[in-house]
Coordinates of C-alpha atoms in Angstrom, one line a residue:
X1 CA 77.5 48.5 115.0
X2 CA 76.0 45.6 117.1
X3 CA 72.9 43.9 116.6
X4 CA 70.5 41.4 118.0
X5 CA 67.6 40.1 116.3
X6 CA 65.5 37.4 118.3
X7 CA 65.3 33.7 116.8
X8 CA 61.6 33.6 117.8
X9 CA 60.9 36.8 115.6
X10 CA 62.9 35.5 112.9
X11 CA 61.1 32.3 112.8
X12 CA 57.7 33.9 113.2
X13 CA 58.6 36.0 110.3
X14 CA 59.5 33.2 108.2
X15 CA 56.4 31.1 109.2
X16 CA 53.9 33.3 109.8
X17 CA 53.5 35.5 106.4
X18 CA 51.6 34.4 103.4
X19 CA 50.3 36.2 100.1
X20 CA 52.5 38.8 98.0
X21 CA 55.2 39.0 100.4
X22 CA 55.8 35.3 100.9
X23 CA 59.2 35.3 98.8
X24 CA 60.6 38.3 101.0
X25 CA 59.7 36.2 104.3
X26 CA 62.6 34.0 103.1
X27 CA 65.0 36.7 103.8
X28 CA 65.9 37.3 107.5
X29 CA 63.9 40.4 109.0
X30 CA 66.0 43.6 108.8
X31 CA 69.0 42.3 107.0
X32 CA 69.1 45.1 104.3
X33 CA 68.2 47.6 106.5
X34 CA 70.7 46.9 109.2
X35 CA 73.4 46.1 106.2
X36 CA 72.6 49.9 104.8
X37 CA 72.9 51.3 108.3
X38 CA 75.9 49.5 109.1
X39 CA 77.7 50.9 105.6
X40 CA 76.5 54.4 107.1
X41 CA 78.1 53.8 110.2
X42 CA 81.2 52.7 108.6
X43 CA 81.3 55.9 106.6
X44 CA 81.6 58.0 109.8
X45 CA 78.0 58.4 110.7
X46 CA 76.7 58.0 114.3
X47 CA 73.6 55.2 113.9
X48 CA 71.4 54.7 116.8
X49 CA 68.5 52.3 116.4
X50 CA 66.0 50.3 118.2
X51 CA 62.8 48.3 116.9
X52 CA 60.3 46.6 119.2
X53 CA 57.5 44.2 118.4
X54 CA 54.7 45.8 120.1
X55 CA 52.6 42.6 120.4
X56 CA 55.4 40.3 122.1
X57 CA 57.1 43.5 123.7
X58 CA 60.4 41.9 122.6
X59 CA 63.3 43.7 121.1
X60 CA 63.7 42.7 117.6
X61 CA 67.0 44.9 116.7
X62 CA 69.2 47.2 118.4
X63 CA 72.4 49.3 117.6
X64 CA 73.9 51.6 119.8
X65 CA 70.4 52.3 121.0
X66 CA 71.6 53.5 124.6
X67 CA 73.9 56.4 123.2
X68 CA 72.0 60.0 123.6
X69 CA 72.1 61.6 120.4
X70 CA 70.4 64.8 119.1
X71 CA 67.0 64.1 117.7
X72 CA 65.8 67.6 116.6
X73 CA 62.0 68.0 116.5
X74 CA 61.3 64.4 117.8
X75 CA 61.4 66.2 121.4
X76 CA 58.0 68.1 120.4
X77 CA 56.5 64.7 121.2
X78 CA 57.0 65.3 124.8
X79 CA 55.5 68.7 124.4
X80 CA 52.4 67.0 122.9
X81 CA 52.4 64.7 125.7
X82 CA 52.1 67.4 128.3
X83 CA 49.4 69.4 126.4
X84 CA 47.5 66.1 126.0
X85 CA 47.7 65.7 129.6
X86 CA 46.6 69.0 130.6
X87 CA 43.5 69.0 128.3
X88 CA 41.5 67.8 131.1
X89 CA 42.0 70.6 133.3
X90 CA 39.2 73.2 133.8
X91 CA 41.5 76.1 132.8
X92 CA 43.2 74.3 129.7
X93 CA 40.9 72.8 127.2
X94 CA 41.2 72.2 123.8
X95 CA 39.3 75.6 122.8
X96 CA 41.6 77.6 125.0
X97 CA 42.9 80.6 122.5
X98 CA 46.5 81.5 122.4
X99 CA 48.2 84.5 121.0
X100 CA 51.2 84.5 119.0
X101 CA 53.8 87.2 120.1
X102 CA 56.9 88.6 118.5
X103 CA 59.2 86.5 120.8
X104 CA 57.8 83.3 119.5
X105 CA 58.7 84.1 115.9
X106 CA 60.9 81.3 114.1
X107 CA 61.4 80.2 110.4
X108 CA 61.4 76.8 108.9
X109 CA 58.9 74.1 109.4
X110 CA 55.4 74.9 109.8
X111 CA 52.7 76.9 108.6
X112 CA 51.4 79.2 111.1
X113 CA 54.0 81.8 110.3
X114 CA 52.5 81.8 106.6
X115 CA 48.7 82.5 107.9
X116 CA 47.2 85.5 108.9
X117 CA 45.4 84.2 112.2
X118 CA 47.2 86.1 115.4
X119 CA 45.7 83.5 117.6
X120 CA 44.5 79.6 117.6
X121 CA 43.0 77.2 120.2
X122 CA 45.4 74.7 121.8
X123 CA 44.0 71.7 120.1
X124 CA 44.5 73.4 116.8
X125 CA 48.1 74.3 117.8
X126 CA 49.1 70.8 118.9
X127 CA 47.5 69.5 115.5
X128 CA 50.0 71.9 113.7
X129 CA 52.9 70.7 115.5
X130 CA 51.8 66.8 114.9
X131 CA 51.1 67.7 111.1
X132 CA 54.1 69.9 110.2
X133 CA 56.2 70.1 113.2
X134 CA 55.2 73.7 113.4
X135 CA 57.7 75.8 115.1
X136 CA 55.6 78.8 115.9
X137 CA 52.8 76.4 117.3
X138 CA 55.8 74.8 119.5
X139 CA 57.2 78.2 120.9
X140 CA 53.6 79.4 121.9
X141 CA 52.4 76.4 123.8
X142 CA 56.0 76.2 125.2
X143 CA 55.7 80.0 126.7
X144 CA 52.2 79.1 128.0
X145 CA 53.3 75.5 129.4
X146 CA 56.9 75.9 130.3
X147 CA 59.9 74.0 129.5
X148 CA 60.1 72.8 133.2
X149 CA 56.6 71.1 133.2
X150 CA 57.6 69.4 129.8
X151 CA 61.0 68.0 131.4
X152 CA 58.9 67.0 134.8
X153 CA 56.5 65.0 132.6
X154 CA 58.9 63.5 130.9
X155 CA 61.0 62.4 134.1
X156 CA 57.7 61.0 135.4
X157 CA 57.0 58.7 132.6
X158 CA 60.6 57.4 133.2
X159 CA 62.7 59.2 130.6
X160 CA 66.2 59.6 131.7
X161 CA 68.2 60.2 128.2
X162 CA 65.4 61.9 126.1
X163 CA 64.4 65.5 126.7
X164 CA 63.0 68.7 125.0
X165 CA 65.8 71.3 126.0
X166 CA 64.7 74.5 124.5
X167 CA 62.3 76.4 122.5
X168 CA 62.7 76.4 118.8
X169 CA 65.5 79.0 117.8
X170 CA 66.7 80.3 114.1
X171 CA 70.0 80.5 115.9
X172 CA 71.7 79.1 118.6
X173 CA 74.2 81.0 120.7
X174 CA 77.0 79.9 123.3
X175 CA 73.9 80.6 126.1
X176 CA 71.8 78.4 124.5
X177 CA 71.1 74.8 124.6
X178 CA 73.1 73.2 121.6
X179 CA 70.1 71.2 120.4
X180 CA 66.4 71.3 120.5
X181 CA 66.1 68.0 122.0
X182 CA 67.9 64.7 122.4
X183 CA 67.1 61.1 123.1
X184 CA 68.0 57.3 123.0
X185 CA 66.6 55.0 120.3
X186 CA 65.8 52.6 123.2
X187 CA 63.6 55.2 125.0
X188 CA 62.0 56.6 121.8
X189 CA 60.9 53.1 120.8
X190 CA 59.8 52.3 124.4
X191 CA 57.8 55.7 124.3
X192 CA 56.1 55.0 121.1
X193 CA 55.1 51.5 121.9
X194 CA 53.9 53.0 125.4
X195 CA 51.8 55.2 123.4
X196 CA 50.4 52.5 121.3
X197 CA 49.4 50.4 124.3
X198 CA 47.6 53.5 125.9
X199 CA 50.3 53.7 128.6
X200 CA 51.6 57.2 128.6
X201 CA 49.5 58.9 131.5
X202 CA 46.6 57.3 130.8
X203 CA 44.7 56.0 127.7
X204 CA 43.1 59.1 126.8
X205 CA 46.3 61.2 126.8
X206 CA 47.9 58.7 124.6
X207 CA 45.1 58.6 122.3
X208 CA 45.4 62.4 121.9
X209 CA 48.9 62.2 121.1
X210 CA 48.6 59.6 118.4
X211 CA 45.8 61.4 116.7
X212 CA 48.0 64.5 116.4
X213 CA 51.0 62.3 115.2
X214 CA 48.5 60.7 112.6
X215 CA 48.7 64.0 110.8
X216 CA 52.2 64.3 110.2
X217 CA 53.1 65.0 106.8
X218 CA 56.5 64.0 106.9
X219 CA 57.3 60.8 105.4
X220 CA 60.7 61.4 103.8
X221 CA 62.8 59.2 106.1
X222 CA 61.8 55.8 107.4
X223 CA 58.3 56.1 106.4
X224 CA 59.2 56.7 102.8
X225 CA 59.3 53.0 102.4
X226 CA 55.8 52.3 103.3
X227 CA 54.1 53.6 100.2
X228 CA 51.5 55.9 102.2
X229 CA 50.1 59.2 100.9
X230 CA 51.9 61.8 102.9
X231 CA 48.9 64.1 103.0
X232 CA 46.2 61.7 103.9
X233 CA 46.9 58.5 106.2
X234 CA 45.1 58.7 109.1
X235 CA 43.2 55.6 108.3
X236 CA 44.5 52.0 107.5
X237 CA 45.7 51.8 103.9
X238 CA 46.3 48.2 102.6
X239 CA 46.1 47.5 106.4
X240 CA 49.1 49.7 107.1
X241 CA 48.6 52.5 109.7
X242 CA 51.6 54.5 110.8
X243 CA 51.8 57.2 113.7
X244 CA 55.2 58.8 113.4
X245 CA 57.8 61.9 114.3
X246 CA 60.7 63.0 112.6
X247 CA 63.4 65.1 113.3
X248 CA 65.8 66.8 110.9
X249 CA 68.5 69.3 111.3
X250 CA 72.0 70.0 110.0
X251 CA 73.7 66.9 110.1
X252 CA 70.6 65.1 112.0
X253 CA 68.1 62.9 110.4
X254 CA 65.9 61.0 113.0
X255 CA 62.4 59.2 113.1
X256 CA 60.4 57.4 115.8
X257 CA 56.9 55.9 115.1
X258 CA 54.3 52.9 115.2
X259 CA 53.9 50.9 112.2
X260 CA 50.7 48.3 112.3
X261 CA 49.8 45.9 109.4
X262 CA 48.0 42.5 109.0
X263 CA 50.7 40.2 110.5
X264 CA 52.0 42.6 113.4
X265 CA 53.0 46.0 114.8
X266 CA 56.2 47.6 115.6
X267 CA 57.5 50.7 117.5
X268 CA 61.0 52.1 116.1
X269 CA 63.5 54.6 116.5
X270 CA 66.4 55.5 114.3
X271 CA 68.8 58.5 114.8
X272 CA 71.5 59.4 112.7
X273 CA 74.1 62.2 113.1
X274 CA 76.9 63.0 110.1
X275 CA 78.8 65.3 108.2
X276 CA 76.6 67.3 106.3
X277 CA 78.7 69.2 104.3
X278 CA 78.2 67.3 101.0
X279 CA 74.5 66.4 99.5
X280 CA 75.7 62.9 98.6
X281 CA 76.3 62.1 102.3
X282 CA 72.7 63.4 103.2
X283 CA 71.3 61.3 100.5
X284 CA 72.9 58.3 101.6
X285 CA 71.5 58.8 105.1
X286 CA 67.9 59.1 103.5
X287 CA 68.5 56.0 101.0
X288 CA 69.7 53.7 104.2
X289 CA 66.6 54.4 106.7
X290 CA 64.3 54.3 103.5
X291 CA 65.4 50.8 103.3
X292 CA 64.9 50.0 106.9
X293 CA 61.6 51.4 106.2
X294 CA 61.2 48.8 103.3
X295 CA 62.0 46.0 105.9
X296 CA 59.5 47.2 108.9
X297 CA 56.9 47.1 106.2
X298 CA 57.5 43.4 105.1
X299 CA 57.8 42.7 108.8
X300 CA 54.3 43.7 109.5
X301 CA 52.6 43.0 106.2

């Protein structure tokens, strides 16, 4: 697993930080996280990683970031981008009501499947996708918008290795796409960096997407190292603000996001594929990405 950490950023990490993280600043940034992920890769897992400094635009760390890997629900961000871009259309406002239908039904993540309401506004469905990665809301939005429109938008903004491939399914057969979504850590980190700077479609679209992602309740992976309240972290907490999207499936744990703090801001993407036959292997993945999260926190705080 190869890595590059810019010397200028190392110096900035050593020299710029003060306060309660001063002792930690003597450690090279991301050393612990990179070591943990390296051990994971040595054990047979596929690890793809990219970290960018949003302020300088520089790449801080990378490892196999060009490789296309399964990203599970992270691809739903592409759907949110298309929804956000369309909200200015006269026939597609945030208050447009969409009905759920039997063909949309799907289990696992999300809360709409457990609610009685048969219909919800577009903006509420997008909020459910951002907050709980809601599978039913995803399928209803996709049925209305179409996968082709989401793919076209992704290509239009410059993504070549990142795509939402299908609706969410309880079971994938031989005629279905093998994954819900795929992506590269390099493109995902760029995508979140561009959202942070208001460059995805336009500033309004970027803000809408970030507002939905700020609701995300899944802080179980990289973000578990940030010490935030999973149910309430829209506003800065100890100067820390997060926008993230996770993807989880059998043998897949991935996360992409933006972390802002008093001393900087980063976009990051880490994607792991592994043999999920033993719980210990999965727990090792979770532990490794949490350590990376702690490194990210020290960098921005």
